[in-house]
CSV table of C-alpha atoms in Angstrom, one decimal:
chain,number,residue,atom,x,y,z
A,1267,MET,CA,0.0,0.0,-0.1
A,1268,ASP,CA,1.5,3.4,-1.1
A,1269,ARG,CA,0.6,5.9,1.7
A,1270,GLN,CA,1.8,8.7,-0.5
A,1271,LEU,CA,-1.2,8.3,-2.7
A,1272,LEU,CA,-3.0,10.5,-0.1
A,1273,SER,CA,-0.1,13.0,0.2
A,1274,ASN,CA,-1.6,15.0,-2.6
A,1275,LEU,CA,-4.8,15.5,-0.6
A,1276,SER,CA,-5.3,18.7,1.4
A,1277,GLU,CA,-6.0,18.5,5.1
A,1278,ASN,CA,-9.7,19.0,4.5
A,1279,GLU,CA,-9.7,16.3,1.8
A,1280,LEU,CA,-7.9,14.0,4.2
A,1281,CYS,CA,-10.6,14.7,6.7
A,1282,GLY,CA,-13.2,14.1,4.0
A,1283,PHE,CA,-11.6,10.8,3.0
A,1284,CYS,CA,-11.9,9.7,6.7
A,1285,GLU,CA,-15.4,11.0,7.0
A,1286,ILE,CA,-16.5,9.0,3.8
A,1287,PHE,CA,-14.8,5.9,5.1
A,1288,GLY,CA,-16.3,6.4,8.6
A,1289,ALA,CA,-19.8,7.0,7.3
A,1290,TYR,CA,-19.6,3.8,5.3
A,1291,MET,CA,-18.4,1.8,8.2
A,1292,GLU,CA,-21.0,3.2,10.5
A,1293,GLY,CA,-23.7,2.5,8.1
A,1294,LYS,CA,-22.6,-1.1,7.5
A,1295,PHE,CA,-21.4,-2.0,11.0
A,1296,GLY,CA,-22.7,0.6,13.5
A,1297,GLN,CA,-21.6,3.8,15.1
A,1298,LYS,CA,-18.6,2.4,17.0
A,1299,TRP,CA,-17.0,1.0,13.8
A,1300,GLY,CA,-17.4,4.4,12.2
A,1301,SER,CA,-15.4,5.9,14.9
A,1302,PHE,CA,-12.7,3.4,14.1
A,1303,MET,CA,-11.8,5.6,11.3
A,1304,GLN,CA,-10.6,8.2,13.8
A,1305,VAL,CA,-7.8,5.8,14.6
A,1306,PHE,CA,-7.2,5.0,11.0
A,1307,ARG,CA,-6.8,8.7,10.2
A,1308,PHE,CA,-4.4,8.9,13.0
A,1309,LEU,CA,-2.3,6.1,11.5
A,1310,LEU,CA,-2.5,7.7,8.1
A,1311,GLU,CA,-1.4,11.1,9.5
A,1312,ARG,CA,1.5,9.6,11.2
A,1313,ASN,CA,3.0,8.5,7.9
A,1314,ILE,CA,1.9,11.5,5.7
A,1315,ASN,CA,3.0,14.0,8.2
A,1316,HIS,CA,6.5,12.6,8.7
A,1317,ASN,CA,7.2,13.6,5.1
A,1318,SER,CA,5.9,17.1,5.5
A,1319,GLU,CA,8.3,20.0,6.3
A,1320,SER,CA,7.6,21.5,9.8
A,1321,GLU,CA,9.9,22.6,12.5
A,1322,GLN,CA,7.4,21.2,15.0
A,1323,LYS,CA,7.9,17.7,13.7
A,1324,LEU,CA,10.9,15.5,13.9
A,1325,THR,CA,12.0,13.3,11.1
A,1326,ALA,CA,11.7,9.4,11.3
A,1327,GLN,CA,15.5,9.3,11.7
A,1328,GLU,CA,15.6,11.8,14.4
A,1329,ILE,CA,12.9,10.0,16.4
A,1330,TYR,CA,14.8,6.8,15.8
A,1331,GLU,CA,17.9,8.3,17.4
A,1332,TRP,CA,15.9,8.8,20.6
A,1333,VAL,CA,15.3,5.0,20.7
A,1334,LEU,CA,18.9,4.3,20.2
A,1335,ALA,CA,19.7,6.8,23.0
A,1336,ALA,CA,17.2,4.9,25.2
A,1337,LYS,CA,18.9,1.6,24.5
A,1338,ALA,CA,22.3,3.1,25.4
A,1339,ASP,CA,20.9,4.3,28.8
A,1340,LEU,CA,19.4,1.0,29.5
A,1341,ARG,CA,22.8,-0.8,28.8
A,1342,VAL,CA,24.4,1.7,31.3
A,1343,ALA,CA,21.7,1.1,33.9
A,1344,LYS,CA,22.1,-2.7,33.7
A,1345,MET,CA,26.0,-2.4,33.8
A,1346,VAL,CA,26.0,-0.1,36.9
A,1347,ASN,CA,23.4,-2.3,38.6
A,1348,SER,CA,25.7,-5.3,38.1
A,1349,MET,CA,28.5,-3.4,39.7
A,1350,ASN,CA,26.3,-2.5,42.5
A,1351,LEU,CA,25.4,-6.2,43.2
A,1352,LYS,CA,29.0,-6.6,44.4
A,1353,GLU,CA,29.6,-3.2,46.1
A,1354,GLN,CA,26.1,-2.4,47.6
A,1355,ASN,CA,26.7,1.3,47.2
A,1356,TYR,CA,23.7,3.6,47.2
A,1357,HIS,CA,25.3,6.1,44.8
A,1358,LEU,CA,25.5,3.2,42.3
A,1359,SER,CA,21.9,2.3,42.9
A,1360,ALA,CA,20.8,5.9,42.4
A,1361,LEU,CA,22.8,6.0,39.2
A,1362,SER,CA,21.5,2.8,37.8
A,1363,VAL,CA,17.9,4.0,38.5
A,1364,TYR,CA,18.6,7.3,36.9
A,1365,HIS,CA,19.7,5.7,33.6
A,1366,LEU,CA,16.7,3.5,33.7
A,1367,GLN,CA,14.5,6.4,34.1
A,1368,GLN,CA,16.2,8.3,31.2
A,1369,SER,CA,15.8,5.2,29.0
A,1370,VAL,CA,12.1,5.0,29.8
A,1371,GLU,CA,11.7,8.8,29.2
A,1372,LYS,CA,13.5,8.7,25.8
A,1373,ALA,CA,11.5,5.7,24.6
A,1374,THR,CA,8.2,7.3,25.7
A,1375,LYS,CA,9.0,10.6,24.0
A,1376,ALA,CA,10.1,8.7,20.9
A,1377,PHE,CA,6.8,6.8,20.8
A,1378,GLY,CA,4.8,9.9,21.5
A,1379,LEU,CA,6.6,11.9,18.6
A,1380,ASP,CA,6.2,9.1,16.2
A,1381,ARG,CA,2.5,8.5,16.9
A,1382,GLN,CA,1.9,12.3,16.6
A,1383,MET,CA,0.7,12.5,20.3
A,1384,ILE,CA,3.3,15.2,20.9
A,1385,LEU,CA,5.3,17.8,19.0
A,1386,ARG,CA,8.8,19.2,19.4
A,1387,SER,CA,7.3,22.3,21.2
A,1388,ASP,CA,5.7,20.0,23.9
A,1389,LEU,CA,9.1,18.7,25.1
A,1390,LYS,CA,10.6,21.8,26.9
A,1391,GLY,CA,9.4,24.9,28.5
A,1392,LYS,CA,7.0,26.0,31.1
A,1393,ASP,CA,4.0,23.6,31.6
A,1394,GLN,CA,5.5,21.3,29.0
A,1395,ILE,CA,6.6,17.6,29.4
A,1396,SER,CA,10.1,18.1,30.4
A,1397,HIS,CA,11.1,15.0,32.4
A,1398,VAL,CA,7.6,14.2,33.5
A,1399,SER,CA,7.1,11.5,30.8
A,1400,PRO,CA,3.6,10.4,31.9
A,1401,LYS,CA,2.4,13.8,30.5
A,1402,VAL,CA,3.2,12.4,27.0
A,1403,PHE,CA,0.0,10.4,27.6
A,1404,ILE,CA,-1.9,12.6,29.9
A,1405,LYS,CA,-1.7,15.6,27.5
A,1406,ARG,CA,-2.8,13.7,24.4
A,1407,LEU,CA,-4.1,10.3,25.0
A,1408,LYS,CA,-7.6,11.1,26.0
A,1409,GLU,CA,-7.9,13.6,23.0
A,1410,LYS,CA,-6.5,11.4,20.3
A,1411,LEU,CA,-7.3,7.9,21.4
A,1412,LEU,CA,-9.3,7.2,24.6
A,1413,ASN,CA,-12.5,9.2,23.7
A,1414,GLU,CA,-12.6,7.6,20.3
A,1415,PRO,CA,-12.7,4.0,19.2
A,1416,LEU,CA,-10.2,2.8,21.7
A,1417,GLY,CA,-12.7,3.7,24.4
A,1418,ILE,CA,-14.5,0.6,23.2
A,1419,PHE,CA,-11.7,-1.5,24.5
A,1420,LEU,CA,-10.5,0.6,27.4
A,1421,ASN,CA,-13.7,1.5,29.2
A,1422,ASN,CA,-13.5,-1.6,31.3
A,1423,SER,CA,-9.7,-1.7,31.6
A,1424,LYS,CA,-7.6,-0.4,34.5
A,1425,LEU,CA,-5.7,2.0,32.2
A,1426,ARG,CA,-8.4,4.6,31.8
A,1427,SER,CA,-8.9,5.1,35.5
A,1428,GLN,CA,-5.1,5.2,36.1
A,1429,ILE,CA,-4.6,7.9,33.5
A,1430,GLU,CA,-7.5,9.9,34.9
A,1431,MET,CA,-6.1,9.5,38.4
A,1432,PHE,CA,-2.6,10.6,37.7
A,1433,SER,CA,-3.7,13.4,35.4
A,1434,GLU,CA,-5.5,15.1,38.4
A,1435,ASN,CA,-2.5,15.6,40.5
A,1436,ILE,CA,0.6,14.0,39.2
A,1437,GLU,CA,3.3,15.6,41.3
A,1438,ASP,CA,1.5,14.8,44.6
A,1439,ARG,CA,1.9,11.1,43.6
A,1440,VAL,CA,5.7,11.3,43.4
A,1441,PHE,CA,6.4,8.8,46.3
A,1442,LEU,CA,3.8,6.0,45.0
A,1443,ASN,CA,6.6,4.3,43.1
A,1444,LEU,CA,8.7,3.9,46.3
A,1445,GLU,CA,6.4,1.1,47.3
A,1446,GLY,CA,7.7,-2.1,45.9
A,1447,LYS,CA,4.1,-3.6,45.9
A,1448,ARG,CA,2.7,-0.8,43.9
A,1449,ILE,CA,5.3,-1.3,41.2
A,1450,GLY,CA,4.5,-5.0,41.1
A,1451,ASP,CA,0.8,-4.0,40.7
A,1452,TYR,CA,1.5,-1.6,37.8
A,1453,LEU,CA,3.5,-4.3,36.0
A,1454,THR,CA,0.8,-6.8,36.5
A,1455,ASN,CA,-1.9,-4.3,35.3
A,1456,SER,CA,0.1,-3.5,32.2
A,1457,ARG,CA,0.6,-7.1,31.2
A,1458,GLU,CA,-3.1,-7.9,31.7
A,1459,ILE,CA,-4.2,-5.0,29.6
A,1460,SER,CA,-1.8,-5.8,26.8
A,1461,ARG,CA,-3.0,-9.4,26.7
A,1462,LYS,CA,-6.6,-8.1,26.6
A,1463,PHE,CA,-5.7,-6.1,23.5
A,1464,GLU,CA,-3.7,-8.9,21.9
A,1465,ASN,CA,-6.4,-11.5,22.6
A,1466,THR,CA,-9.4,-9.4,21.8
A,1467,LEU,CA,-8.7,-7.1,18.9
A,1468,PRO,CA,-7.6,-9.9,16.4
A,1469,ALA,CA,-10.8,-11.7,17.2
A,1470,VAL,CA,-12.8,-8.6,16.5
A,1471,PHE,CA,-11.0,-8.0,13.2
A,1472,ASN,CA,-11.6,-11.7,12.0
A,1473,ARG,CA,-15.2,-11.5,13.1
A,1474,LYS,CA,-16.0,-8.1,11.6
A,1475,PHE,CA,-13.7,-7.5,8.6
A,1476,ARG,CA,-11.7,-10.3,7.3
A,1477,LYS,CA,-14.4,-11.9,4.9
A,1478,THR,CA,-16.0,-8.6,3.9
A,1479,TRP,CA,-13.0,-6.3,3.3
A,1480,LYS,CA,-13.1,-6.5,-0.4
A,1481,THR,CA,-16.9,-5.6,-0.3
A,1482,ILE,CA,-16.0,-2.7,2.1
A,1483,SER,CA,-13.2,-1.3,0.0
A,1484,GLY,CA,-15.5,-1.4,-3.1
A,1485,GLY,CA,-18.3,0.4,-1.3
A,1486,VAL,CA,-15.9,3.1,0.0
A,1487,ALA,CA,-14.4,3.6,-3.4
A,1488,GLU,CA,-17.9,4.1,-4.8
A,1489,ALA,CA,-18.7,6.5,-2.1
A,1490,ILE,CA,-15.5,8.5,-2.8
A,1491,GLN,CA,-16.5,8.8,-6.5
A,1492,LYS,CA,-19.9,10.3,-5.5
A,1493,SER,CA,-18.5,12.6,-2.8
A,1494,GLU,CA,-17.8,16.3,-3.1
A,1495,LEU,CA,-15.4,16.2,-0.1
A,1496,ILE,CA,-12.5,15.3,-2.4
A,1497,ASP,CA,-11.4,17.2,-5.5
A,1498,GLU,CA,-12.1,15.3,-8.8
A,1499,LYS,CA,-8.3,15.3,-9.7
A,1500,ASN,CA,-7.5,13.6,-6.3
A,1501,LYS,CA,-10.3,10.9,-6.3
A,1502,PRO,CA,-8.3,8.4,-8.4
A,1503,HIS,CA,-5.5,8.6,-5.6
A,1504,ALA,CA,-8.0,8.1,-2.8
A,1505,VAL,CA,-9.7,5.1,-4.7
A,1506,LYS,CA,-6.4,3.5,-5.5
A,1507,PHE,CA,-5.3,3.8,-1.9
A,1508,VAL,CA,-8.5,2.2,-0.5
A,1509,SER,CA,-8.0,-0.7,-3.0
A,1510,GLU,CA,-4.5,-1.3,-1.7
A,1511,ILE,CA,-5.2,-1.1,2.1
A,1512,ASP,CA,-3.7,-4.0,3.9
A,1513,LEU,CA,-6.2,-4.0,6.8
A,1514,PRO,CA,-4.6,-6.9,8.6
A,1515,PHE,CA,-1.4,-4.9,8.6
A,1516,GLU,CA,-3.1,-1.8,9.9
A,1517,TRP,CA,-5.0,-3.7,12.5
A,1518,LYS,CA,-1.7,-5.3,13.8
A,1519,TYR,CA,-0.2,-1.8,13.8
A,1520,LEU,CA,-3.1,-0.7,16.0
A,1521,ILE,CA,-2.5,-3.5,18.4
A,1522,HIS,CA,1.2,-2.5,18.6
A,1523,THR,CA,0.2,1.0,19.4
A,1524,MET,CA,-2.0,-0.3,22.2
A,1525,SER,CA,0.7,-2.4,23.7
A,1526,PHE,CA,3.3,0.4,23.5
A,1527,THR,CA,0.8,2.7,25.1
A,1528,THR,CA,0.1,0.4,28.0
A,1529,GLY,CA,3.6,-0.6,28.8
A,1530,LEU,CA,5.3,2.8,28.4
A,1531,TYR,CA,2.6,4.6,30.4
A,1532,TYR,CA,3.1,2.3,33.4
A,1533,LEU,CA,6.8,2.4,33.1
A,1534,SER,CA,7.0,6.1,33.0
A,1535,ILE,CA,4.8,6.4,36.1
A,1536,ILE,CA,7.2,4.0,37.9
A,1537,THR,CA,10.3,5.8,36.8
A,1538,TYR,CA,9.7,9.5,36.1
A,1539,ALA,CA,10.2,10.8,39.7
A,1540,HIS,CA,13.8,9.6,39.6
A,1541,GLU,CA,14.9,12.6,37.5
A,1542,ALA,CA,12.1,15.2,38.3
A,1543,PHE,CA,12.5,15.1,42.1
A,1544,THR,CA,15.9,13.4,43.0
A,1545,ARG,CA,19.6,12.9,42.1
A,1546,TYR,CA,20.9,15.7,44.5
A,1547,PRO,CA,21.5,15.6,48.3
A,1548,GLY,CA,18.8,18.2,49.0
A,1549,GLY,CA,16.1,16.8,46.7
A,1550,LYS,CA,12.8,15.1,47.8
A,1551,ILE,CA,14.5,11.8,47.3
A,1552,THR,CA,18.3,11.7,48.1
A,1553,PRO,CA,20.9,9.4,46.9
A,1554,ARG,CA,21.0,7.9,50.4
A,1555,ASP,CA,17.4,6.7,49.9
A,1556,TYR,CA,18.4,4.3,47.2
A,1557,THR,CA,18.6,1.2,49.2
A,1558,GLU,CA,16.9,-2.3,48.9
A,1559,ASN,CA,14.0,-0.6,50.9
A,1560,MET,CA,13.1,1.5,47.9
A,1561,GLY,CA,10.7,-0.3,45.7
A,1562,ILE,CA,12.4,0.7,42.3
A,1563,VAL,CA,15.7,-0.6,43.6
A,1564,ALA,CA,14.2,-3.9,44.9
A,1565,LYS,CA,12.2,-4.3,41.7
A,1566,PHE,CA,15.0,-3.2,39.3
A,1567,ASP,CA,15.5,-6.5,37.6
A,1568,GLU,CA,11.7,-7.1,37.2
A,1569,ILE,CA,11.3,-3.6,35.7
A,1570,VAL,CA,14.1,-4.1,33.2
A,1571,GLU,CA,12.8,-7.6,32.3
A,1572,TYR,CA,9.4,-6.0,31.4
A,1573,PHE,CA,10.8,-2.9,29.6
A,1574,GLU,CA,13.7,-4.4,27.5
A,1575,PRO,CA,11.4,-6.4,25.1
A,1576,ILE,CA,9.1,-3.2,24.8
A,1577,LEU,CA,12.1,-1.2,23.9
A,1578,ASN,CA,13.5,-3.8,21.4
A,1579,GLU,CA,10.0,-3.9,19.7
A,1580,LEU,CA,9.9,-0.1,19.6
A,1581,GLU,CA,13.4,-0.1,18.0
A,1582,ILE,CA,12.1,-2.3,15.2
A,1583,ASP,CA,8.8,-0.4,14.9
A,1584,LEU,CA,10.5,3.0,14.5
A,1585,ASP,CA,13.5,1.9,12.3
A,1586,PRO,CA,13.2,4.2,9.3
A,1587,ASN,CA,15.1,1.7,7.1
A,1588,LYS,CA,12.9,-1.5,7.8
């Protein structure tokens, strides 16, 4: 499928394309499947906008460099933690946790930038994300995803309530991640929600779309030809695009997006405070606090075991040369 077939469409025409597609899906399958096109538009914009010139958007290669930097931080975190197993030095504990936090932060920002959840201007400055990586999700997730079709799958999950809870007063919850049990709960919740996506979404796809996709694409193509929302000269591009859509691939991409969202959100909650509120003797958390009594120190290996496969998958997903 050549996504650049839609690069000739104006922003209004792209909206029109998704409106046509959504109206057809809603008429055939009901309102919630019409709203699925909001996510589909989000996927289209990600690829089209990466090729547009804007100082607010990073290139695919620039975003990928963030992932490579995250991997470097994780290697350092693991190396320092190995040294600390022998020396039992709280300074080494603090340093290993700091590099773990930096790795999660960079991975989270790379994901947010790639999925168009944040822009360059969101990263620094007053009231911006800075090092508080959960804000990548808090600022954008409800706008772009949770209140649209993904709400179908998230309404009964723990992730929505967690996001709403942390968005209300994030800094007052800085010490929650000091409790080892709470960290274990977060990791368990994240695994459960990811499994829910991976087990539910493919079944929904198979039941709703696999056997009828050719009929759907033909119906959408006919609706495009009749519509006034797309200029006549661009209709052939839109029709050809619809005929080439690899829906199983797009659906798999959506599942990946959900898995990354869940994992990185919980990991950012667990780790973010260890840059924003610590590192120095006079901070809210001092280097001397980094003993086995601190949850993130006690759970370091478990957190890394959960995070590393996510980071490896993200590296593959964002590789501009794949």
